[in-house]
Amino acid sequence: MSTTPIAAPTATSGAVPTAPAAPPGPVFGPRLAVGMAGILLAAMVAGLNARVPALALPDTRGALGLGPDEASWLSTAYTAGELAVMPFATWFAVTFSLRRFHGWMLVSTLLLALLLPFVHELSWLLPLRLLHGLVSGALIPMLMMAALRFLPTPIRLHGLALYALTATFAPNVALWIATQWLDRLVDWRWAYWHLVPLGLLALALAQWGIPRMPPALPRLGQANWPGMALGAPGLMLLTVGLDQGQRLDWLQSPLIVAALTAGGLLTSLFLLSEWFHPGPFIKLQLLGRRNLGLGFVVFFLLLVSMSSGVALPSLDLTVQHGFRVEQLVPLGLVVGLPQLVLGPLVALLLYQRRVDARHLFALGLVLIAAACWTAARVDVDWMAPQFLTAQMLQAVGQPLAVVSLLFLSTSVVQPMEGPFVSGIVNTLRACGTLVGGAFVSHQMSERSSFHAEVLLGDLGRRLGQGLDAAAAIPLGPLLGRHASVLAVADVYRMLGLLALLLIPLVLMLQHIPAPMATRPTAP
């Protein structure tokens, strides 16, 4: 019985510039599927490694005797390392072979996770956490690279839907994981050690399932090493500026000004050198394809908009009612757990001939905007159940948007271009998440101050009209709470509006039809 070949997607209008087809790769089978599962688990380990220690920072700070300002640099150091490695990880995976390089990075991640709880000096913790971000962050780009390289067209989008879980599942489920390890075992060290069992399983699956390939060591003499020497520190400095900006009052701080200026200059020089270098780490010329250039701009802004998912309601409940991490778990699970089902379902929809991926993408943005506008009705009495409707809309909207984007962008990419595209996508992913967090923090501060001034001004007018001053004293704390909740509502509206403004850009993307089965030719 003959099998039916599946044609790769092609654009309906306009030629899509593509590279020559890659040489045939390993045949996809059960063993390779096991290897892909290992790479997926390793990417999840990397996501949890970023999120869980950040959630456990108050416990870590108390155990190590660190102040809030000192402890905040632990998260910044990890994020700086994670972002700095994103453009380069897949190049090294091709050079040393995917199986070998992936194993090195995963083993290094687990060893550092075992070591870090025994280090109590901040001067040692910061460089180790930076290194942890470098080796752990390298695991995520290799998931998309492997999906584009190994998965045949009929199931490739399902693999990319699993990649989307690193943005929609792991960060949200991290709340629950942090609660399980920290509150039940009452030991902050498990914020790091919890990675080890899952990481060892991922290592075994990947090392057994990913095919052995010879290294391409001659590439070492062809790489853009001066560009890397500019790009890695540039991205680290940008991370410092964005992550510490709110705490240090942005441009009022010489450190933040220096970090953003130097980081922006070094990163710009890196991108310029990549454009002209014959052997770049990321091939920026690919952005000339509409679904990559425009699509990645939309992707970056989408990640900023997705900051409304769990971060904002968690912030509101923490400020208004003093919620601890374990009380915030339902917010994360409502968004995170459905992704295990919804991601593959969206992939199935995109393989239907009558479905336009751009329309699904737009629908996802509408749902994200609806979630924001629903939650913008928040007041000081809202508890977790009141956010449930908005969280459910987020849970459906996020996979519709993210998986549709991956379909539209990767359909114009040849497998041999996968490492370049993966480096760009994951750099934007890390940057978008970082910028989204900085945007929310800054706007919360600005809008809270604005509303506090308005409310205090109104109170002053009432005092002038005869309101008893003694009766106004208890209103002070209440004014602060109301200013905060009004700021949350404002930020929700901003992010919802951003999601709606992305819809025209999405509809400008090139239409990519679903893969179609071709009939076997007659003998």
Short mmCIF file of C-alpha atoms in Angstrom, two decimals:
data_model
loop_
_atom_site.label_atom_id
_atom_site.label_comp_id
_atom_site.label_asym_id
_atom_site.label_seq_id
_atom_site.Cartn_x
_atom_site.Cartn_y
_atom_site.Cartn_z
CA MET A 1 0.00 0.00 0.00
CA SER A 2 1.58 3.26 -1.11
CA THR A 3 1.77 6.29 1.12
CA THR A 4 0.57 9.70 0.04
CA PRO A 5 3.23 12.37 -0.03
CA ILE A 6 2.45 15.71 1.50
CA ALA A 7 3.34 18.88 -0.32
CA ALA A 8 4.95 21.66 1.61
CA PRO A 9 2.93 24.87 1.92
CA THR A 10 3.37 27.42 -0.79
CA ALA A 11 2.23 30.98 -0.99
CA THR A 12 -0.79 31.70 -3.11
CA SER A 13 0.47 35.03 -4.33
CA GLY A 14 3.95 36.27 -4.94
CA ALA A 15 7.08 34.21 -4.96
CA VAL A 16 8.57 33.38 -1.61
CA PRO A 17 12.36 33.49 -1.71
CA THR A 18 13.73 30.26 -0.38
CA ALA A 19 17.08 28.65 0.00
CA PRO A 20 18.02 25.44 -1.78
CA ALA A 21 16.49 22.39 -0.22
CA ALA A 22 18.46 20.72 2.53
CA PRO A 23 19.90 17.26 2.03
CA PRO A 24 17.67 14.47 3.29
CA GLY A 25 17.75 14.16 7.07
CA PRO A 26 17.18 11.16 9.32
CA VAL A 27 13.93 9.31 8.71
CA PHE A 28 11.41 10.20 11.40
CA GLY A 29 10.45 7.20 13.49
CA PRO A 30 9.82 6.12 17.08
CA ARG A 31 13.44 6.56 18.14
CA LEU A 32 13.67 10.08 16.76
CA ALA A 33 10.30 10.87 18.37
CA VAL A 34 11.79 9.85 21.73
CA GLY A 35 14.75 12.15 21.08
CA MET A 36 12.40 15.03 20.26
CA ALA A 37 10.55 14.38 23.52
CA GLY A 38 13.87 14.68 25.34
CA ILE A 39 14.64 18.01 23.68
CA LEU A 40 11.13 19.24 24.58
CA LEU A 41 11.59 18.23 28.22
CA ALA A 42 14.97 19.95 28.29
CA ALA A 43 13.39 23.16 26.98
CA MET A 44 10.77 22.88 29.74
CA VAL A 45 13.60 22.48 32.26
CA ALA A 46 15.11 25.70 30.94
CA GLY A 47 11.79 27.52 31.26
CA LEU A 48 11.29 26.34 34.83
CA ASN A 49 14.89 27.21 35.67
CA ALA A 50 14.14 30.81 34.80
CA ARG A 51 10.77 31.08 36.50
CA VAL A 52 10.80 28.97 39.68
CA PRO A 53 13.94 30.50 41.28
CA ALA A 54 12.50 33.95 40.54
CA LEU A 55 9.28 33.02 42.35
CA ALA A 56 11.33 31.59 45.23
CA LEU A 57 13.48 34.71 45.51
CA PRO A 58 11.94 35.87 48.84
CA ASP A 59 12.75 32.47 50.40
CA THR A 60 16.25 32.50 48.91
CA ARG A 61 16.83 36.03 50.12
CA GLY A 62 15.80 35.12 53.65
CA ALA A 63 17.96 32.00 53.74
CA LEU A 64 21.06 33.81 52.45
CA GLY A 65 20.55 37.04 54.37
CA LEU A 66 20.36 39.17 51.23
CA GLY A 67 18.54 42.47 50.90
CA PRO A 68 15.83 42.94 48.23
CA ASP A 69 18.13 45.02 46.02
CA GLU A 70 20.98 42.51 46.18
CA ALA A 71 18.71 39.54 45.53
CA SER A 72 17.13 41.19 42.49
CA TRP A 73 20.47 40.87 40.68
CA LEU A 74 20.21 37.07 40.79
CA SER A 75 17.25 37.14 38.40
CA THR A 76 18.91 39.80 36.26
CA ALA A 77 22.11 37.75 35.97
CA TYR A 78 20.21 34.67 34.82
CA THR A 79 18.13 36.62 32.29
CA ALA A 80 21.27 38.31 30.93
CA GLY A 81 22.93 34.97 30.31
CA GLU A 82 19.78 33.51 28.77
CA LEU A 83 19.35 36.38 26.32
CA ALA A 84 23.05 36.53 25.43
CA VAL A 85 23.17 32.90 24.28
CA MET A 86 20.00 32.92 22.16
CA PRO A 87 21.50 34.12 18.84
CA PHE A 88 24.44 31.70 19.04
CA ALA A 89 23.15 28.41 20.48
CA THR A 90 21.96 26.81 17.26
CA TRP A 91 25.19 27.70 15.43
CA PHE A 92 27.14 25.76 18.06
CA ALA A 93 24.63 22.91 17.85
CA VAL A 94 25.32 22.59 14.12
CA THR A 95 29.08 22.93 14.59
CA PHE A 96 29.51 20.35 17.37
CA SER A 97 26.40 18.28 16.40
CA LEU A 98 23.01 18.68 18.01
CA ARG A 99 23.23 15.56 20.16
CA ARG A 100 26.64 16.41 21.59
CA PHE A 101 26.07 20.13 22.22
CA HIS A 102 22.60 19.56 23.69
CA GLY A 103 24.05 17.01 26.09
CA TRP A 104 26.81 19.39 27.19
CA MET A 105 24.37 22.21 27.89
CA LEU A 106 21.87 20.02 29.74
CA VAL A 107 24.51 18.36 31.93
CA SER A 108 25.97 21.79 32.74
CA THR A 109 22.50 23.06 33.66
CA LEU A 110 21.91 20.18 36.06
CA LEU A 111 25.36 20.41 37.65
CA LEU A 112 24.90 24.12 38.32
CA ALA A 113 21.42 23.46 39.73
CA LEU A 114 23.01 21.01 42.19
CA LEU A 115 25.82 23.41 43.08
CA LEU A 116 24.07 26.77 43.46
CA PRO A 117 22.25 26.09 46.78
CA PHE A 118 25.62 25.48 48.45
CA VAL A 119 26.99 28.90 47.42
CA HIS A 120 26.08 31.66 49.88
CA GLU A 121 28.35 34.50 48.74
CA LEU A 122 26.71 36.96 46.35
CA SER A 123 30.05 37.57 44.61
CA TRP A 124 30.01 33.89 43.56
CA LEU A 125 26.27 33.52 43.12
CA LEU A 126 25.98 36.21 40.46
CA PRO A 127 28.55 34.80 37.98
CA LEU A 128 27.26 31.26 38.57
CA ARG A 129 23.69 32.33 37.93
CA LEU A 130 24.86 34.17 34.80
CA LEU A 131 26.54 30.96 33.62
CA HIS A 132 23.37 29.06 34.51
CA GLY A 133 21.43 31.34 32.20
CA LEU A 134 23.93 30.79 29.39
CA VAL A 135 23.87 26.99 29.45
CA SER A 136 20.16 26.67 30.24
CA GLY A 137 19.08 29.30 27.73
CA ALA A 138 20.86 27.41 24.95
CA LEU A 139 18.41 24.52 25.33
CA ILE A 140 15.33 26.40 24.11
CA PRO A 141 16.48 27.38 20.57
CA MET A 142 17.51 23.78 19.89
CA LEU A 143 13.87 22.67 20.24
CA MET A 144 12.71 24.76 17.28
CA MET A 145 15.85 23.86 15.33
CA ALA A 146 15.17 20.15 15.83
CA ALA A 147 11.49 20.50 14.92
CA LEU A 148 12.34 22.21 11.63
CA ARG A 149 15.14 19.75 10.87
CA PHE A 150 13.65 16.39 11.80
CA LEU A 151 9.84 16.58 11.63
CA PRO A 152 8.19 15.81 8.29
CA THR A 153 5.73 18.36 6.95
CA PRO A 154 2.53 16.52 8.01
CA ILE A 155 3.49 16.73 11.69
CA ARG A 156 5.94 19.63 11.79
CA LEU A 157 3.37 22.09 13.06
CA HIS A 158 2.54 19.77 15.96
CA GLY A 159 6.20 19.95 16.93
CA LEU A 160 6.12 23.73 16.73
CA ALA A 161 2.96 23.71 18.85
CA LEU A 162 4.99 21.89 21.47
CA TYR A 163 7.67 24.57 21.15
CA ALA A 164 4.95 27.14 21.87
CA LEU A 165 4.51 25.48 25.26
CA THR A 166 7.81 27.05 26.35
CA ALA A 167 6.04 30.43 26.14
CA THR A 168 2.49 29.46 27.17
CA PHE A 169 2.78 26.43 29.47
CA ALA A 170 6.03 26.38 31.46
CA PRO A 171 5.91 29.99 32.78
CA ASN A 172 2.34 29.56 34.00
CA VAL A 173 2.73 26.11 35.56
CA ALA A 174 5.87 27.31 37.36
CA LEU A 175 3.62 28.83 40.04
CA TRP A 176 2.31 25.39 40.95
CA ILE A 177 5.76 23.79 40.84
CA ALA A 178 7.22 26.48 43.09
CA THR A 179 4.43 25.83 45.59
CA GLN A 180 4.96 22.07 45.59
CA TRP A 181 8.68 22.27 46.30
CA LEU A 182 8.89 25.31 48.54
CA ASP A 183 5.78 25.09 50.70
CA ARG A 184 5.57 21.33 51.12
CA LEU A 185 9.26 20.67 51.65
CA VAL A 186 9.92 24.07 53.25
CA ASP A 187 13.37 24.21 51.66
CA TRP A 188 14.36 26.96 49.24
CA ARG A 189 17.09 24.79 47.72
CA TRP A 190 14.46 22.76 45.86
CA ALA A 191 13.87 25.82 43.70
CA TYR A 192 17.05 24.61 41.95
CA TRP A 193 17.11 20.90 42.72
CA HIS A 194 13.65 20.23 41.29
CA LEU A 195 15.22 20.46 37.82
CA VAL A 196 17.39 17.40 38.27
CA PRO A 197 14.91 14.47 37.94
CA LEU A 198 13.20 15.92 34.86
CA GLY A 199 16.56 16.97 33.43
CA LEU A 200 18.04 13.48 33.79
CA LEU A 201 15.02 12.01 32.02
CA ALA A 202 15.38 14.57 29.23
CA LEU A 203 19.08 13.75 28.93
CA ALA A 204 18.43 10.01 28.62
CA LEU A 205 15.70 10.48 26.00
CA ALA A 206 17.66 12.96 23.90
CA GLN A 207 20.94 11.05 23.97
CA TRP A 208 19.22 7.83 22.94
CA GLY A 209 16.86 9.27 20.34
CA ILE A 210 18.76 12.04 18.56
CA PRO A 211 20.91 10.59 15.77
CA ARG A 212 24.68 10.88 15.94
CA MET A 213 26.03 13.35 13.43
CA PRO A 214 29.63 14.30 12.72
CA PRO A 215 30.77 17.71 13.98
CA ALA A 216 31.48 20.44 11.46
CA LEU A 217 34.59 21.84 13.14
CA PRO A 218 35.84 23.77 10.06
CA ARG A 219 32.99 26.20 10.79
CA LEU A 220 34.97 27.43 13.79
CA GLY A 221 37.36 29.20 11.45
CA GLN A 222 34.53 30.84 9.51
CA ALA A 223 32.44 32.28 12.36
CA ASN A 224 31.83 35.94 13.09
CA TRP A 225 33.77 35.97 16.37
CA PRO A 226 34.14 39.78 16.49
CA GLY A 227 30.38 40.00 16.11
CA MET A 228 29.85 37.59 18.99
CA ALA A 229 32.27 39.63 21.12
CA LEU A 230 29.99 42.62 20.48
CA GLY A 231 26.61 40.90 20.65
CA ALA A 232 26.86 38.85 23.84
CA PRO A 233 27.91 41.72 26.16
CA GLY A 234 25.56 44.08 24.33
CA LEU A 235 22.55 41.88 25.04
CA MET A 236 23.66 41.43 28.65
CA LEU A 237 23.88 45.19 29.15
CA LEU A 238 20.44 45.70 27.62
CA THR A 239 19.09 43.12 30.05
CA VAL A 240 20.62 44.97 32.99
CA GLY A 241 19.09 48.24 31.80
CA LEU A 242 15.61 46.81 31.25
CA ASP A 243 15.47 44.50 34.25
CA GLN A 244 16.89 46.93 36.81
CA GLY A 245 15.52 50.11 35.23
CA GLN A 246 12.37 50.40 37.30
CA ARG A 247 14.15 49.72 40.59
CA LEU A 248 16.86 52.30 39.86
CA ASP A 249 14.48 54.93 38.42
CA TRP A 250 15.43 54.49 34.77
CA LEU A 251 17.24 57.47 33.25
CA GLN A 252 17.81 59.04 36.65
CA SER A 253 20.38 56.31 37.26
CA PRO A 254 23.84 56.64 35.62
CA LEU A 255 24.13 52.84 35.68
CA ILE A 256 20.92 52.36 33.68
CA VAL A 257 21.84 55.10 31.20
CA ALA A 258 25.27 53.55 30.67
CA ALA A 259 23.87 50.01 30.35
CA LEU A 260 21.19 50.97 27.82
CA THR A 261 23.52 53.20 25.79
CA ALA A 262 26.43 50.77 25.65
CA GLY A 263 24.13 47.78 25.20
CA GLY A 264 22.25 49.42 22.35
CA LEU A 265 25.49 50.45 20.60
CA LEU A 266 27.16 47.04 20.95
CA THR A 267 24.02 45.19 19.83
CA SER A 268 23.64 47.48 16.80
CA LEU A 269 27.26 46.87 15.80
CA PHE A 270 26.70 43.13 16.23
CA LEU A 271 23.67 43.18 13.92
CA LEU A 272 25.58 45.26 11.37
CA SER A 273 28.49 42.82 11.39
CA GLU A 274 26.09 39.88 11.04
CA TRP A 275 24.53 41.44 7.96
CA PHE A 276 27.82 41.63 6.08
CA HIS A 277 29.62 38.55 7.42
CA PRO A 278 29.67 35.50 5.09
CA GLY A 279 29.24 33.08 8.01
CA PRO A 280 26.77 34.76 10.39
CA PHE A 281 25.25 33.28 13.53
CA ILE A 282 21.82 34.63 12.55
CA LYS A 283 21.01 35.36 8.92
CA LEU A 284 19.25 38.71 9.04
CA GLN A 285 18.60 38.67 5.28
CA LEU A 286 15.83 36.15 5.99
CA LEU A 287 13.82 39.00 7.48
CA GLY A 288 13.28 40.25 3.94
CA ARG A 289 10.57 37.60 3.62
CA ARG A 290 7.32 39.22 4.67
CA ASN A 291 6.18 36.44 6.98
CA LEU A 292 9.51 36.53 8.80
CA GLY A 293 10.23 40.27 8.95
CA LEU A 294 6.71 41.50 9.63
CA GLY A 295 5.77 38.31 11.45
CA PHE A 296 8.59 38.64 13.95
CA VAL A 297 7.68 42.28 14.66
CA VAL A 298 4.18 41.05 15.48
CA PHE A 299 5.64 38.22 17.57
CA PHE A 300 7.69 40.63 19.67
CA LEU A 301 4.68 42.86 20.36
CA LEU A 302 2.48 39.83 21.00
CA LEU A 303 4.82 38.74 23.77
CA VAL A 304 4.53 42.19 25.33
CA SER A 305 0.75 41.92 25.17
CA MET A 306 0.86 38.45 26.74
CA SER A 307 2.32 40.03 29.88
CA SER A 308 -1.33 40.50 30.81
CA GLY A 309 -1.79 36.74 31.19
CA VAL A 310 -0.69 35.91 34.73
CA ALA A 311 1.68 38.71 35.74
CA LEU A 312 -0.95 41.44 36.08
CA PRO A 313 -3.58 39.55 38.11
CA SER A 314 -0.83 38.12 40.30
CA LEU A 315 0.53 41.62 40.91
CA ASP A 316 -2.92 42.95 41.75
CA LEU A 317 -3.78 40.18 44.20
CA THR A 318 -0.38 40.45 45.86
CA VAL A 319 -0.72 44.20 46.37
CA GLN A 320 -4.41 44.27 47.30
CA HIS A 321 -4.70 41.15 49.43
CA GLY A 322 -1.16 40.03 50.21
CA PHE A 323 -1.47 36.77 48.27
CA ARG A 324 1.42 34.31 48.51
CA VAL A 325 2.63 32.16 45.62
CA GLU A 326 0.47 29.17 46.60
CA GLN A 327 -2.66 31.34 46.47
CA LEU A 328 -1.81 32.43 42.92
CA VAL A 329 -1.51 28.88 41.58
CA PRO A 330 -5.06 28.72 40.10
CA LEU A 331 -4.32 31.76 37.92
CA GLY A 332 -1.35 30.01 36.35
CA LEU A 333 -3.00 26.61 35.96
CA VAL A 334 -6.11 28.01 34.25
CA VAL A 335 -3.88 29.45 31.52
CA GLY A 336 -1.12 26.82 31.51
CA LEU A 337 -2.77 23.40 31.66
CA PRO A 338 -5.14 23.85 28.68
CA GLN A 339 -2.10 24.50 26.46
CA LEU A 340 -1.31 20.78 26.48
CA VAL A 341 -4.53 20.21 24.53
CA LEU A 342 -5.18 23.52 22.81
CA GLY A 343 -1.78 23.76 21.11
CA PRO A 344 -2.18 20.47 19.20
CA LEU A 345 -5.84 21.33 18.45
CA VAL A 346 -4.81 24.63 16.87
CA ALA A 347 -2.23 22.74 14.81
CA LEU A 348 -4.98 20.40 13.58
CA LEU A 349 -7.12 23.39 12.61
CA LEU A 350 -4.27 24.92 10.65
CA TYR A 351 -3.95 21.77 8.58
CA GLN A 352 -7.56 22.14 7.36
CA ARG A 353 -7.79 23.47 3.81
CA ARG A 354 -10.55 25.99 4.58
CA VAL A 355 -8.73 27.56 7.52
CA ASP A 356 -6.70 30.73 7.00
CA ALA A 357 -3.93 30.96 9.61
CA ARG A 358 -4.12 34.75 9.54
CA HIS A 359 -7.76 34.64 10.62
CA LEU A 360 -6.99 32.24 13.47
CA PHE A 361 -4.15 34.52 14.52
CA ALA A 362 -6.51 37.53 14.48
CA LEU A 363 -9.07 35.58 16.50
CA GLY A 364 -6.42 34.82 19.09
CA LEU A 365 -5.58 38.52 19.35
CA VAL A 366 -9.26 39.39 19.73
CA LEU A 367 -9.55 36.92 22.61
CA ILE A 368 -6.43 38.30 24.30
CA ALA A 369 -7.83 41.82 23.93
CA ALA A 370 -11.20 40.65 25.29
CA ALA A 371 -9.40 39.12 28.27
CA CYS A 372 -7.67 42.43 28.94
CA TRP A 373 -10.84 44.48 28.69
CA THR A 374 -12.72 42.00 30.88
CA ALA A 375 -10.03 42.21 33.56
CA ALA A 376 -9.89 46.01 33.25
CA ARG A 377 -13.10 46.11 35.33
CA VAL A 378 -10.99 45.08 38.34
CA ASP A 379 -11.62 46.76 41.69
CA VAL A 380 -10.18 46.46 45.19
CA ASP A 381 -12.58 43.65 46.10
CA TRP A 382 -11.61 41.30 43.26
CA MET A 383 -10.20 37.93 44.27
CA ALA A 384 -8.88 35.08 42.09
CA PRO A 385 -12.35 33.83 40.97
CA GLN A 386 -13.17 37.24 39.49
CA PHE A 387 -10.20 36.88 37.11
CA LEU A 388 -11.34 33.44 35.91
CA THR A 389 -13.16 34.63 32.76
CA ALA A 390 -10.19 36.70 31.64
CA GLN A 391 -7.81 33.82 32.32
CA MET A 392 -9.92 31.43 30.24
CA LEU A 393 -9.92 33.87 27.34
CA GLN A 394 -6.13 34.11 27.65
CA ALA A 395 -5.85 30.32 27.69
CA VAL A 396 -7.60 30.08 24.31
CA GLY A 397 -6.24 33.23 22.71
CA GLN A 398 -2.55 32.61 23.37
CA PRO A 399 -2.20 29.28 21.49
CA LEU A 400 -4.36 30.56 18.62
CA ALA A 401 -1.98 33.48 18.18
CA VAL A 402 1.37 31.83 18.87
CA VAL A 403 0.86 28.58 16.93
CA SER A 404 -0.65 30.44 13.96
CA LEU A 405 2.36 32.74 13.89
CA LEU A 406 4.75 29.79 13.92
CA PHE A 407 2.87 28.25 11.00
CA LEU A 408 2.94 31.45 8.95
CA SER A 409 6.62 32.13 9.59
CA THR A 410 8.18 28.67 9.39
CA SER A 411 6.28 27.74 6.23
CA VAL A 412 8.63 30.00 4.25
CA VAL A 413 11.73 28.45 5.81
CA GLN A 414 13.76 25.53 4.48
CA PRO A 415 15.01 22.98 7.05
CA MET A 416 18.62 24.04 6.49
CA GLU A 417 17.62 27.60 7.46
CA GLY A 418 16.10 26.39 10.71
CA PRO A 419 19.12 27.23 12.91
CA PHE A 420 19.15 30.85 11.67
CA VAL A 421 15.41 31.28 12.19
CA SER A 422 15.47 29.61 15.58
CA GLY A 423 18.20 31.98 16.76
CA ILE A 424 16.19 35.02 15.67
CA VAL A 425 12.88 33.76 17.07
CA ASN A 426 14.29 32.90 20.46
CA THR A 427 16.23 36.14 20.77
CA LEU A 428 13.00 38.02 20.08
CA ARG A 429 11.14 35.75 22.50
CA ALA A 430 13.53 36.53 25.33
CA CYS A 431 13.59 40.26 24.46
CA GLY A 432 9.81 40.47 24.18
CA THR A 433 9.30 38.85 27.57
CA LEU A 434 11.88 41.16 29.13
CA VAL A 435 10.41 44.30 27.53
CA GLY A 436 6.90 43.21 28.53
CA GLY A 437 7.93 42.89 32.16
CA ALA A 438 9.70 46.25 32.09
CA PHE A 439 6.68 47.89 30.43
CA VAL A 440 4.25 46.56 33.03
CA SER A 441 6.51 47.60 35.93
CA HIS A 442 7.05 51.09 34.54
CA GLN A 443 3.41 51.72 33.69
CA MET A 444 2.25 50.43 37.06
CA SER A 445 4.56 52.90 38.78
CA GLU A 446 3.58 55.82 36.54
CA ARG A 447 -0.16 55.20 36.59
CA SER A 448 -0.22 54.49 40.34
CA SER A 449 1.48 57.83 40.98
CA PHE A 450 -0.93 59.59 38.64
CA HIS A 451 -4.04 58.13 40.25
CA ALA A 452 -2.68 58.72 43.75
CA GLU A 453 -2.21 62.42 42.92
CA VAL A 454 -5.72 62.66 41.49
CA LEU A 455 -7.29 60.93 44.50
CA LEU A 456 -5.29 63.02 46.97
CA GLY A 457 -6.29 66.17 45.11
CA ASP A 458 -9.93 65.17 45.32
CA LEU A 459 -9.54 64.45 49.03
CA GLY A 460 -7.93 67.87 49.52
CA ARG A 461 -10.89 69.57 47.84
CA ARG A 462 -13.30 67.69 50.09
CA LEU A 463 -11.35 68.76 53.16
CA GLY A 464 -11.62 72.32 51.93
CA GLN A 465 -15.37 71.87 51.64
CA GLY A 466 -15.72 70.90 55.29
CA LEU A 467 -14.86 67.19 55.47
CA ASP A 468 -13.72 66.27 58.98
CA ALA A 469 -9.92 65.79 58.94
CA ALA A 470 -10.16 63.01 61.53
CA ALA A 471 -12.54 61.12 59.27
CA ALA A 472 -10.07 61.44 56.38
CA ILE A 473 -7.16 59.79 58.20
CA PRO A 474 -8.30 56.17 57.58
CA LEU A 475 -8.67 56.99 53.89
CA GLY A 476 -4.88 57.14 53.35
CA PRO A 477 -4.21 53.40 52.92
CA LEU A 478 -7.45 53.01 50.98
CA LEU A 479 -6.35 55.68 48.51
CA GLY A 480 -3.13 53.75 47.88
CA ARG A 481 -5.06 50.55 47.17
CA HIS A 482 -7.43 52.34 44.80
CA ALA A 483 -4.54 54.02 42.98
CA SER A 484 -2.91 50.62 42.48
CA VAL A 485 -6.05 48.92 41.18
CA LEU A 486 -6.75 51.82 38.80
CA ALA A 487 -3.20 51.45 37.48
CA VAL A 488 -3.78 47.73 36.90
CA ALA A 489 -6.93 48.55 34.92
CA ASP A 490 -5.02 51.10 32.83
CA VAL A 491 -2.26 48.62 31.99
CA TYR A 492 -4.85 46.02 31.02
CA ARG A 493 -6.41 48.54 28.61
CA MET A 494 -3.00 49.39 27.13
CA LEU A 495 -2.13 45.74 26.50
CA GLY A 496 -5.60 45.00 25.14
CA LEU A 497 -5.33 47.93 22.74
CA LEU A 498 -1.89 46.70 21.64
CA ALA A 499 -3.37 43.28 20.82
CA LEU A 500 -6.09 44.90 18.68
CA LEU A 501 -3.59 47.12 16.86
CA LEU A 502 -1.66 44.03 15.79
CA ILE A 503 -4.62 42.62 13.83
CA PRO A 504 -4.10 44.78 10.69
CA LEU A 505 -0.44 43.75 10.64
CA VAL A 506 -1.43 40.09 10.91
CA LEU A 507 -3.80 40.41 7.96
CA MET A 508 -0.92 41.88 5.91
CA LEU A 509 1.06 38.64 6.26
CA GLN A 510 1.30 36.41 3.23
CA HIS A 511 -1.37 33.74 3.05
CA ILE A 512 0.01 30.23 3.49
CA PRO A 513 -2.41 27.44 2.59
CA ALA A 514 -2.48 24.23 4.56
CA PRO A 515 -0.34 21.36 3.24
CA MET A 516 -2.28 19.39 0.65
CA ALA A 517 -1.99 15.70 -0.10
CA THR A 518 -0.95 15.02 -3.68
CA ARG A 519 -2.45 12.13 -5.54
CA PRO A 520 -0.09 9.39 -6.62
CA THR A 521 0.67 9.51 -10.32
CA ALA A 522 -0.68 6.76 -12.52
CA PRO A 523 1.80 4.05 -13.48
#
